[in-house]
Coordinates of C-alpha atoms in Angstrom, one line a residue:
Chain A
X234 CA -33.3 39.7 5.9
X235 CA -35.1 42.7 5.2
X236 CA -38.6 42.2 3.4
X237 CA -40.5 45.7 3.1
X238 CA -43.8 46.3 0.9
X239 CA -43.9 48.3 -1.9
X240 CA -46.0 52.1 -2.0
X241 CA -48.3 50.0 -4.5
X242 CA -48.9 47.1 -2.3
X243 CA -49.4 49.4 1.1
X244 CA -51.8 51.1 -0.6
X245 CA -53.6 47.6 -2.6
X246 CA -53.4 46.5 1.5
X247 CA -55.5 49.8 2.9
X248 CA -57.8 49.3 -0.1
X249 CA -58.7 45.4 1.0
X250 CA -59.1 46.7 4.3
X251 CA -61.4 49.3 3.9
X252 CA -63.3 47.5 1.0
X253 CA -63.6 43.8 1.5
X254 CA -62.4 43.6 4.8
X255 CA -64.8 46.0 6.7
X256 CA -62.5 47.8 8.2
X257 CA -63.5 52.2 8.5
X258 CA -61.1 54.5 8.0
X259 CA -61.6 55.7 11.8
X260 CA -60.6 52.2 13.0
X261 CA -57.6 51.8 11.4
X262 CA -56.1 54.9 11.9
X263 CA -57.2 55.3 15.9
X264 CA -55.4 51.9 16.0
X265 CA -52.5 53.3 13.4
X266 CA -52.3 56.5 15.5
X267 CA -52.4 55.2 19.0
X268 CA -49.2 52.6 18.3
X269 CA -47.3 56.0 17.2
X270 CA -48.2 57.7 20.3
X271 CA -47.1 53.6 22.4
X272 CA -43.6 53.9 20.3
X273 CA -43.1 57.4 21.5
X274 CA -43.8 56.8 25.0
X275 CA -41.7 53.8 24.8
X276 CA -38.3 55.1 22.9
X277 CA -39.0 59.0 25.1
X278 CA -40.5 58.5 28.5
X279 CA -42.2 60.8 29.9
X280 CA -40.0 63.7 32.3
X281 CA -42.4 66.3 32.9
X282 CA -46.2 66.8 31.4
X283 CA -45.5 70.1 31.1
X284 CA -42.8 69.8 28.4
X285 CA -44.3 70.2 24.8
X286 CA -44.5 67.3 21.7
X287 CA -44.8 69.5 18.4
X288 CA -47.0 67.5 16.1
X289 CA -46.5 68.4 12.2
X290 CA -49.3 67.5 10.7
X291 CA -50.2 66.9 6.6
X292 CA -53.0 67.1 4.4
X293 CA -53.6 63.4 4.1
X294 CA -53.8 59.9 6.3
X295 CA -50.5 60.5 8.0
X296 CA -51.7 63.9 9.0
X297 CA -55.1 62.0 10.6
X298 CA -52.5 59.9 12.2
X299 CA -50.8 62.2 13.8
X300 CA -53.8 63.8 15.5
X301 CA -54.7 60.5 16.8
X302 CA -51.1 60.1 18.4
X303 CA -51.3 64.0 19.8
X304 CA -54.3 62.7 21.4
X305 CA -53.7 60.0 22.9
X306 CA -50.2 61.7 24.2
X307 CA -52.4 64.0 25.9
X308 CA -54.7 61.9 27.6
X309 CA -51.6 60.1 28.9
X310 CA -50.2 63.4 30.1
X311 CA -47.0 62.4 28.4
X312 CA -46.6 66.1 27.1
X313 CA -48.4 68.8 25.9
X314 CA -48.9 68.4 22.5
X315 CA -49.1 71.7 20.1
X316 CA -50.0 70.9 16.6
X317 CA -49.0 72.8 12.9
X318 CA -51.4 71.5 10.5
X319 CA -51.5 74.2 7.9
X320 CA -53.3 72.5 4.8
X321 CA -56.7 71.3 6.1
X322 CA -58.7 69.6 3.5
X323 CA -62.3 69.6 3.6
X324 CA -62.6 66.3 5.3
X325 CA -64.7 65.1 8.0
X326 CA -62.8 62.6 9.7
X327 CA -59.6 65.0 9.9
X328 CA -62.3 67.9 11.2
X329 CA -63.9 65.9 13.7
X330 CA -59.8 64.5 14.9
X331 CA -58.5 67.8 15.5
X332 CA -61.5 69.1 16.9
X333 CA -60.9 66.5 19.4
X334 CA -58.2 67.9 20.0
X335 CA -59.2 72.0 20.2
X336 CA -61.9 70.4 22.9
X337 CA -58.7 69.0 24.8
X338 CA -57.0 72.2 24.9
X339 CA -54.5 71.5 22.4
X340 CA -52.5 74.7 21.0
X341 CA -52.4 75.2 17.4
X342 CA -49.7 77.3 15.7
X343 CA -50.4 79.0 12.3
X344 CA -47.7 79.3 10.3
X345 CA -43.5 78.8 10.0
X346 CA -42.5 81.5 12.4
X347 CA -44.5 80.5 15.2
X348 CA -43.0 76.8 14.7
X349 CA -39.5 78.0 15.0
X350 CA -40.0 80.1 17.7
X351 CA -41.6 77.0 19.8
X352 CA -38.4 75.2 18.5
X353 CA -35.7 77.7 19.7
X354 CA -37.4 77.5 23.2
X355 CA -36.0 74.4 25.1
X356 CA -39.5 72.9 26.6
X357 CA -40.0 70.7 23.2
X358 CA -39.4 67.1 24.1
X359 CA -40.2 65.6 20.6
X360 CA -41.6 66.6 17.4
X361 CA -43.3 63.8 15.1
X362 CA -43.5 63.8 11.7
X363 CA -46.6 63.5 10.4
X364 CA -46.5 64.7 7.5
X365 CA -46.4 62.3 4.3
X366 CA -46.9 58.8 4.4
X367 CA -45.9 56.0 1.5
X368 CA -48.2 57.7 -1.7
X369 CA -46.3 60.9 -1.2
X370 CA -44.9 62.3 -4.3
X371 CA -42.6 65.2 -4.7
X372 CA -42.2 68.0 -5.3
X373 CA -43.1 69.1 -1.8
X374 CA -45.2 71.8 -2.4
X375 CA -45.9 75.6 -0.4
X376 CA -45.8 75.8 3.2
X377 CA -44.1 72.5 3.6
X378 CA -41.1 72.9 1.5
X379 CA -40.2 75.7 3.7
X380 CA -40.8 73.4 6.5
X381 CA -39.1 70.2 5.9
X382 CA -35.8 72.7 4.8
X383 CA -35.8 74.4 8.2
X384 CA -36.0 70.7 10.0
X385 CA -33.3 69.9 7.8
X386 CA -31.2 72.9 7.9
X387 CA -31.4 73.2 12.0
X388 CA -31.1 69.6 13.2
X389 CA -28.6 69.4 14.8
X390 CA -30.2 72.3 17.4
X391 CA -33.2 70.4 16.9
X392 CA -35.1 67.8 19.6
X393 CA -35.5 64.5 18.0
X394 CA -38.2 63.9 15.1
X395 CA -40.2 60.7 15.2
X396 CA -41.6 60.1 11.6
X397 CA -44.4 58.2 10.8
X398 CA -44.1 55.7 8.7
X399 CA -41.8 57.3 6.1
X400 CA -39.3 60.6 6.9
X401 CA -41.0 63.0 5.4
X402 CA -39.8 64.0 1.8
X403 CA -38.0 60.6 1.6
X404 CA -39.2 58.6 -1.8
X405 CA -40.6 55.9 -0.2
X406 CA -38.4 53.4 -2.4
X407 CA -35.1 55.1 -2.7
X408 CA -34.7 57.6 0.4
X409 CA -33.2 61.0 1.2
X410 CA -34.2 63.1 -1.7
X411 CA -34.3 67.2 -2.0
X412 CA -33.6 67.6 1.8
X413 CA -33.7 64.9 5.0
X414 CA -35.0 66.1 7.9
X415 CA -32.6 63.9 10.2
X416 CA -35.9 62.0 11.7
X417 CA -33.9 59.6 15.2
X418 CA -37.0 57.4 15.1
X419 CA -39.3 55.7 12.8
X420 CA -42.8 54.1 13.2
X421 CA -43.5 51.9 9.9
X422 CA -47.1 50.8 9.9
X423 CA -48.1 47.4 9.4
X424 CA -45.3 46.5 7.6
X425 CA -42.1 49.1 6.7
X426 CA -41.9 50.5 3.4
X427 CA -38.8 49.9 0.8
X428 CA -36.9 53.1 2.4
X429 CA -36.7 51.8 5.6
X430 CA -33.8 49.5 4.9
X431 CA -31.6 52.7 4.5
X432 CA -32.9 54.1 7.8
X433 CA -32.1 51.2 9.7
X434 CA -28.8 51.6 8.1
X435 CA -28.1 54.8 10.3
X436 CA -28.7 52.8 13.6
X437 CA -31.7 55.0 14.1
X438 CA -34.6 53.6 16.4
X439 CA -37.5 51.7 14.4
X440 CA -40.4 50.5 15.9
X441 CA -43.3 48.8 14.0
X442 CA -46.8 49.6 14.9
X443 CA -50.7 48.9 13.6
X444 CA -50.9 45.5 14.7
X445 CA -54.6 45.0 13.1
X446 CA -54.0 42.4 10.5
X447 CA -54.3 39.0 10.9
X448 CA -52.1 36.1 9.9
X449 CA -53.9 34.8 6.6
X450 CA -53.7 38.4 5.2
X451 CA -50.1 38.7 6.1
X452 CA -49.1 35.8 4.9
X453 CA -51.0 36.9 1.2
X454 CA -48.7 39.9 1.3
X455 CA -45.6 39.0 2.5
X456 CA -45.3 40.0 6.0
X457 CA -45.9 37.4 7.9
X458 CA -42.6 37.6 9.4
X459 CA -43.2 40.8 10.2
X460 CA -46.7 39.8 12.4
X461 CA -44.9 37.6 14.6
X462 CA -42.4 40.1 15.8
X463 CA -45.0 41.5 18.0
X464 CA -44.9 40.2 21.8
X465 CA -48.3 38.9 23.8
X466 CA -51.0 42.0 23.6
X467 CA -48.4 44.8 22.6
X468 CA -49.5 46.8 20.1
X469 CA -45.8 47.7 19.0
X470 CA -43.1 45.7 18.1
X471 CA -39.1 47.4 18.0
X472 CA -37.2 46.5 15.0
X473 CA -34.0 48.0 15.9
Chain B
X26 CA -64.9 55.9 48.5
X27 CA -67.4 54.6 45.5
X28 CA -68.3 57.0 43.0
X29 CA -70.3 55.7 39.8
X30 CA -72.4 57.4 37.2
X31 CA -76.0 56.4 36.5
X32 CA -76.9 55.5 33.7
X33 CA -78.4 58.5 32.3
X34 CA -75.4 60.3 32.9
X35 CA -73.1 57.7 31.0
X36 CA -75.8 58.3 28.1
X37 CA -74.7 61.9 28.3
X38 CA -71.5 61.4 28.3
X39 CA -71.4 59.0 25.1
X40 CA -74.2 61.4 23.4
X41 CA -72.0 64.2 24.5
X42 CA -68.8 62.3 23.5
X43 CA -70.3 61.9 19.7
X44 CA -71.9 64.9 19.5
X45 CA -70.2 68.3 20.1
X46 CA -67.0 65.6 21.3
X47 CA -66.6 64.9 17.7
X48 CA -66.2 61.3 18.2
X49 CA -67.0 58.0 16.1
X50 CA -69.0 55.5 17.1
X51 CA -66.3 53.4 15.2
X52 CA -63.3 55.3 17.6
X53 CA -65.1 54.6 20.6
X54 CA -65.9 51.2 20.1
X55 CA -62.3 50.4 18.5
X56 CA -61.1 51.8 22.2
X57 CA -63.5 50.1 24.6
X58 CA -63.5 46.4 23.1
X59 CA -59.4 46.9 23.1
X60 CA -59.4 47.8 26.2
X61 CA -61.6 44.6 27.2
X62 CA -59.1 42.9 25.7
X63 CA -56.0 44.2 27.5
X64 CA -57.9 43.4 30.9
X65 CA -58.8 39.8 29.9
X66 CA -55.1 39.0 28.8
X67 CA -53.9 40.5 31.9
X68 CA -56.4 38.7 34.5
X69 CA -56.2 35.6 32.5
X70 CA -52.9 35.4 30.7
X71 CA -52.8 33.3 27.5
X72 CA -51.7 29.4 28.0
X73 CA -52.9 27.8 25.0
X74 CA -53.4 29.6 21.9
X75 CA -55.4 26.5 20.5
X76 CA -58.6 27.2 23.8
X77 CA -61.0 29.2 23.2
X78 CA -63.0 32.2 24.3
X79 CA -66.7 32.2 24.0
X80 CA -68.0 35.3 23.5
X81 CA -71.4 36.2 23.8
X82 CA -72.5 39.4 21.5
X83 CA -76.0 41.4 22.1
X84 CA -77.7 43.2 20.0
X85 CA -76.7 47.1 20.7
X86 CA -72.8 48.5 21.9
X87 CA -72.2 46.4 24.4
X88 CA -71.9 43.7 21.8
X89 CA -70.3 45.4 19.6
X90 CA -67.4 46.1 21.9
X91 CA -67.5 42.0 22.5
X92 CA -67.0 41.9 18.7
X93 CA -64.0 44.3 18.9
X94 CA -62.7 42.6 21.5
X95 CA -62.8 39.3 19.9
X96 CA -61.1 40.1 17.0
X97 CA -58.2 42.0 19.5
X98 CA -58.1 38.7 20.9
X99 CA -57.5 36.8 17.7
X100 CA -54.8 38.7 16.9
X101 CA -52.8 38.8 19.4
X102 CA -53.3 35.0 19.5
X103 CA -54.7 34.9 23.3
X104 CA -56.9 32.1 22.3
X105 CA -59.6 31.5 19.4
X106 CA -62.9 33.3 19.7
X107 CA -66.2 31.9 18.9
X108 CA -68.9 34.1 19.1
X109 CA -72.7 33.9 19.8
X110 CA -74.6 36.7 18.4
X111 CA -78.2 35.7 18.0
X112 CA -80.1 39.2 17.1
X113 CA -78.2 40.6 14.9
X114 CA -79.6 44.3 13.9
X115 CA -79.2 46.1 10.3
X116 CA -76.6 48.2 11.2
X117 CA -73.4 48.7 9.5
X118 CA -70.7 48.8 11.8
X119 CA -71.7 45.7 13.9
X120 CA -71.8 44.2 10.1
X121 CA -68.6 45.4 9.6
X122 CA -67.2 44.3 12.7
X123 CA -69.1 40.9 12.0
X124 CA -67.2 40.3 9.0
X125 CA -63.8 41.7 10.2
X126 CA -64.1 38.1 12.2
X127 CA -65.2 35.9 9.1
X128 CA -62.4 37.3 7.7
X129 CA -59.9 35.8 10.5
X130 CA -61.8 32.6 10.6
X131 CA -63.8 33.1 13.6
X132 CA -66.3 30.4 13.9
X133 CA -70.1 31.5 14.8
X134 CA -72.7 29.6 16.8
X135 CA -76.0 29.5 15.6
X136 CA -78.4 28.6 18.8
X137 CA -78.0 27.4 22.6
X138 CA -77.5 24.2 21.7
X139 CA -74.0 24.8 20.5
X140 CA -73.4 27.2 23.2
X141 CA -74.0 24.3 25.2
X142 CA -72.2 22.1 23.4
X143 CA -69.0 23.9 23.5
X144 CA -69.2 25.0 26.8
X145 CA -69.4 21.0 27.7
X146 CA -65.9 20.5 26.5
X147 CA -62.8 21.8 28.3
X148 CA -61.6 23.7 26.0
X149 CA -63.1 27.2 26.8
X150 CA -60.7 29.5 29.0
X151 CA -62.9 32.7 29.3
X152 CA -66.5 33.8 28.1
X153 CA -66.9 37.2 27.9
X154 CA -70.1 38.2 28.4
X155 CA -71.0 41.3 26.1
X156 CA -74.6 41.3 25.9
X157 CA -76.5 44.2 27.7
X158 CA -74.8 47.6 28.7
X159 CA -76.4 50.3 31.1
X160 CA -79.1 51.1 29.1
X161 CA -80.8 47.5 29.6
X162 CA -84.1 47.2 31.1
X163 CA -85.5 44.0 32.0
X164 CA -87.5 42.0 31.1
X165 CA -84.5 39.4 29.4
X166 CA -86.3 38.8 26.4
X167 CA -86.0 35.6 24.0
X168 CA -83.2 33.8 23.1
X169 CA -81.5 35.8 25.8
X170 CA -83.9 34.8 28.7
X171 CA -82.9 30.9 28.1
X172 CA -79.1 31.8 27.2
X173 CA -78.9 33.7 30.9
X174 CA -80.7 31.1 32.8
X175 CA -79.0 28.6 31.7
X176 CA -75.5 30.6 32.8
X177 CA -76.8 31.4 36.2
X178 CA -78.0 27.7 36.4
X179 CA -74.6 26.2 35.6
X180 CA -72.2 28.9 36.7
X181 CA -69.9 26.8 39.2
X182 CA -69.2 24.4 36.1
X183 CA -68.6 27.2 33.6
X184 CA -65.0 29.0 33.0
X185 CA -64.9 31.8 34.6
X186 CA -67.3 35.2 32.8
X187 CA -65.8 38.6 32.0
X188 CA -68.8 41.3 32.0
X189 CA -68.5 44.0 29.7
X190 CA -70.0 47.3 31.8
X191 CA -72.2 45.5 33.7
X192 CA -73.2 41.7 34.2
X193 CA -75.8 41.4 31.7
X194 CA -79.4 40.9 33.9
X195 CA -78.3 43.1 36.4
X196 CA -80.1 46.3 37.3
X197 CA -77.8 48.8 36.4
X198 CA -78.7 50.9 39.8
X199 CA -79.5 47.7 41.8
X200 CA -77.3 44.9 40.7
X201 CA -78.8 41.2 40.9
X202 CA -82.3 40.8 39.4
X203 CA -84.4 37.9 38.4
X204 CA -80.7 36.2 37.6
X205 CA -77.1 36.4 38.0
X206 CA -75.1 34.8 36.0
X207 CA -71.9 35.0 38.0
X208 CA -69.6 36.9 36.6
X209 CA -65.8 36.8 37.6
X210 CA -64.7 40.1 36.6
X211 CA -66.1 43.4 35.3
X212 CA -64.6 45.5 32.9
X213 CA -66.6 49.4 33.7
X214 CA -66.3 51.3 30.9
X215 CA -65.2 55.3 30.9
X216 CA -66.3 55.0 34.6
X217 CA -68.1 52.5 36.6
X218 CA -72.0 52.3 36.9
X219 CA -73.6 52.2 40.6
X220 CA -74.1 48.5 40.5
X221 CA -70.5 47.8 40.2
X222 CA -70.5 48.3 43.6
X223 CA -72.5 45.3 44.7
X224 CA -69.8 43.4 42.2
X225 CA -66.9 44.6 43.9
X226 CA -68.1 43.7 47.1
X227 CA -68.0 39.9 46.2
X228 CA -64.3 40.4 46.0
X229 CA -64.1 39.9 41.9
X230 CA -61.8 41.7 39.8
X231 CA -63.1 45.0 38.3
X232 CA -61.3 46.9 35.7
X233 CA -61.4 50.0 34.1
X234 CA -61.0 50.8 30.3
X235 CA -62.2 53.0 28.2
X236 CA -59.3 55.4 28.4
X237 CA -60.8 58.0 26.1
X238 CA -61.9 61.2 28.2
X239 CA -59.9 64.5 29.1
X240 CA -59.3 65.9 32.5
X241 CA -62.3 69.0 31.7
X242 CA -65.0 66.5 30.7
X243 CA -64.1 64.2 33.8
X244 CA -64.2 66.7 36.1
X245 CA -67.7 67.9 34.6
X246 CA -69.1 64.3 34.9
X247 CA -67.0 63.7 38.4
X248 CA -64.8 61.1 37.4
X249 CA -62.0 62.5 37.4
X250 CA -60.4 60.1 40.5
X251 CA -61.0 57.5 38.0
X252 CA -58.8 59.3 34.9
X253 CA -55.8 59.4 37.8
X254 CA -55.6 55.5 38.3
X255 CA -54.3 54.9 34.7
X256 CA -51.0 54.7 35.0
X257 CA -48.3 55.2 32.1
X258 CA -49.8 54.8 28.8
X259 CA -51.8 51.8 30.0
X260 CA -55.1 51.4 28.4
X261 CA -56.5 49.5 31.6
X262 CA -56.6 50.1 35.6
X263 CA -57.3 47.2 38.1
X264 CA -59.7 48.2 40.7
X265 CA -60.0 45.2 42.9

């Protein structure tokens, strides 16, 4: 039976955590971000380090999340990750992750063109979706409404897109909305979100991932079930 | 053929790390206690969730990556942590990480005597010992002289000890000092430290974790044979 939590609730569940339960935002999203990069590694194995992972990257937490998964994909050597992160708020955190990153080598493309001219090469294993997460509201706005139609427009031609946590310009209740970038894969954090049920529906791969709360907080929100899908010290769990 | 760095240049390489590295204190720590995690559930796998693991928690990092640990520990139900963390300085994050445990209902002792206590029963699989890193100089000051001595005094009757960096009262160059508190396995951090050496030679399991580094800044610090033994997307290598 599928049980998912609410946009309200996931983000009454990050407040507890980063309030009364002591948890930093650094913390949770290493942890959040590394499980994305263990679901990838798991669902795509590695072929060649040289092949590239395109991370898109957005102006909030599931843009921070991303960087933390193109990191730890390159210290793996699964790929070489090249990351589009065209909105860059004035945040700390965010500046310190991709800078991280830049220290790592990491390319960085600039704008539209130079994504879709990575894409029409064949050397891009995957790309992940990092662009909105479970408070995203639309309209999607300039550069990535231009974005999320050329993903949805080309993919077919396109290597598979790993989302995290929602596909990108999905409502995270109800689903497809203005355009559906076709995401193959899904990583729902900590628990997956209402729009999940109609992903699953495709037969698409959905892992879970953020394994960093504990039973008695769970069980307050519903997702208990959920908890005890995840097997000895993995930190992912696959849904389907 | 062994090749550790001192412990100066493992201060460099954190200072460097959080410095022009761009990383938290919180991302670092979040890494290192998980990966003391992964290598305890893999050297000791879990038999009873009900036993429990005692661990000891010093004043600086190397405690707070035992409290990190702990709570990995906790919730991937290995076993139930208690910890012991008698000198508790004003600083935030080990707070934090302090009440992350409360939180999960991880029970505290308060002096030796219930160190003592508990350790008395047979109900403790693991202690992990995360009480002085490579920056500790002797002399073992109070309560952690008595708390040491009495380890080294009763070693053959304890469960077996996991060291965090180094076995806290060894030299960091020299190994041994005034006591040893016989440690069954080391978990080096980022790379190990030149006493590790002396450890290894008793024919005790050594792990490394701490998979946080890039290829340039290992080969600057000449670690870089240690980077290569990860394999996968493991977040531990056995040594020996």
């Amino acid at each position: 039976m599928f049980k998912a939590i609410s946009a309200k609730t996931a983000a009454l569940l990050d407040k507890e955590l980063m309030s009364t339960g002591a948890f930093s935002i650094d913390q949770l999203m290493e942890l959040a971000g590394q499980a994305v990069a263990k679901a990838i590694y798991k669902e795509y194995p590695p072929t060649d380090k040289n092949q590239k992972v395109l991370v898109l990257v957005g102006p909030g937490n599931n843009g921070g999340d991303g960087l933390v998964c193109a990191r730890h994909l390159k210290v793996w050597n699964y790929a070489q990750p090249v990351i589009y992160y065209p909105k860059r708020p004035q945040n700390e955190l965010y500046m310190n992750l991709t800078k991280q990153l830049s220290d790592m080598g990491v390319e960085q493309l600039h704008d539209l063109g130079q994504v879709q001219s990575l894409l029409k090469g064949t050397s891009v294993k995957v790309i992940v979706d990092a662009l909105f997460g479970f408070s995203f509201h639309p309209p999607i706005r300039d550069p990535f409404n231009d974005l999320l139609k050329y993903l949805s427009d080309n993919n077919a031609e396109l290597p598979p897109i790993v989302s995290v946590d929602i596909p990108s310009g999905w409502d995270v209740d109800e689903g497809p909305g203005e355009c559906d970038i076709g995401a193959s894969m899904l990583v729902s954090l900590t628990a997956p979100k209402p729009c999940s049920e109609k992903f699953m529906a495709k037969g698409k791969a959905h892992y879970l991932g953020g394994r960093f709360i504990n039973d008695d907080v769970a069980l307050r929100y519903g997702i208990e079930d959920y908890i005890k899908l995840y097997k000895d010290d993995s930190l992912i769990a696959k849904l389907s």
